[in-house]
XYZ file of C-alpha atoms in Angstrom:
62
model
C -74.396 -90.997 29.572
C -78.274 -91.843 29.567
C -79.113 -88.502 29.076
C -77.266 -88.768 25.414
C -79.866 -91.327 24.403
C -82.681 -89.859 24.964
C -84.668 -91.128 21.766
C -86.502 -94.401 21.594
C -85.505 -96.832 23.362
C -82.730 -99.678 22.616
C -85.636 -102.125 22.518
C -86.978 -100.023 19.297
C -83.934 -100.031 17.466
C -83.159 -103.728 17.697
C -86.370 -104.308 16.136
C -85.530 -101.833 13.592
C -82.277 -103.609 13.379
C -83.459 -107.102 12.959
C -86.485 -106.588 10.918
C -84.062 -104.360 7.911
C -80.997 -107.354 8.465
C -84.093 -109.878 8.107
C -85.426 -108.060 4.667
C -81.578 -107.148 3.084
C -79.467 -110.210 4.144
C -81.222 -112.884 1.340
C -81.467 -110.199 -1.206
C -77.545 -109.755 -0.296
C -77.068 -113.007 -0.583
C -78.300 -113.600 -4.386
C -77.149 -110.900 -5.357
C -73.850 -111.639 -4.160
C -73.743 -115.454 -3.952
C -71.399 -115.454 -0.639
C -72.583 -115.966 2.958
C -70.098 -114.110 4.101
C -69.789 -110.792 2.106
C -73.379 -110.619 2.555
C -72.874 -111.538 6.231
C -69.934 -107.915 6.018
C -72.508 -105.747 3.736
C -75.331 -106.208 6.312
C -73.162 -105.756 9.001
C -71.918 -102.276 7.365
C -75.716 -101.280 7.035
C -76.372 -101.998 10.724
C -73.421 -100.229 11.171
C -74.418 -97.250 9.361
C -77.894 -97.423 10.614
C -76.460 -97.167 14.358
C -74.226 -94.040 13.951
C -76.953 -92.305 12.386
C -79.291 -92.734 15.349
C -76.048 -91.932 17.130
C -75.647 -88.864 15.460
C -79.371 -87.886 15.007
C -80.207 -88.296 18.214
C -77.375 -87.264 19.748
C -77.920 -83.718 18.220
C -81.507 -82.877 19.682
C -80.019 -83.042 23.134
C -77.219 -80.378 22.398
């Protein structure tokens, strides 16, 4: 299973992670004027984000 994640480490994408969700969650939020749908949209980005490292990275090791 480690040999699947062979790209940067977890440490780099939860800096990644928390420095895009820092930057998009108040621009979600007046935009959308609800805690918690922008609370859901940033949570679908992250979401997003992760399977695409999942899936980029997960193809250079085939």
């Amino acid at each position: 299973m480690t040999a699947f994640f062979s790209g940067p480490p977890l440490l780099v994408h939860l800096v990644i992670i928390a420095m895009v969700n820092g930057f998009f969650f108040p621009i979600i939020y007046n935009w959308s004027g609800s805690l918690l749908y922008a609370f859901l949209i940033s949570v679908g980005i992250l979401c997003v984000y992760g399977l695409m490292a999942i899936w980029l990275f997960g193809k250079r090791k085939r």
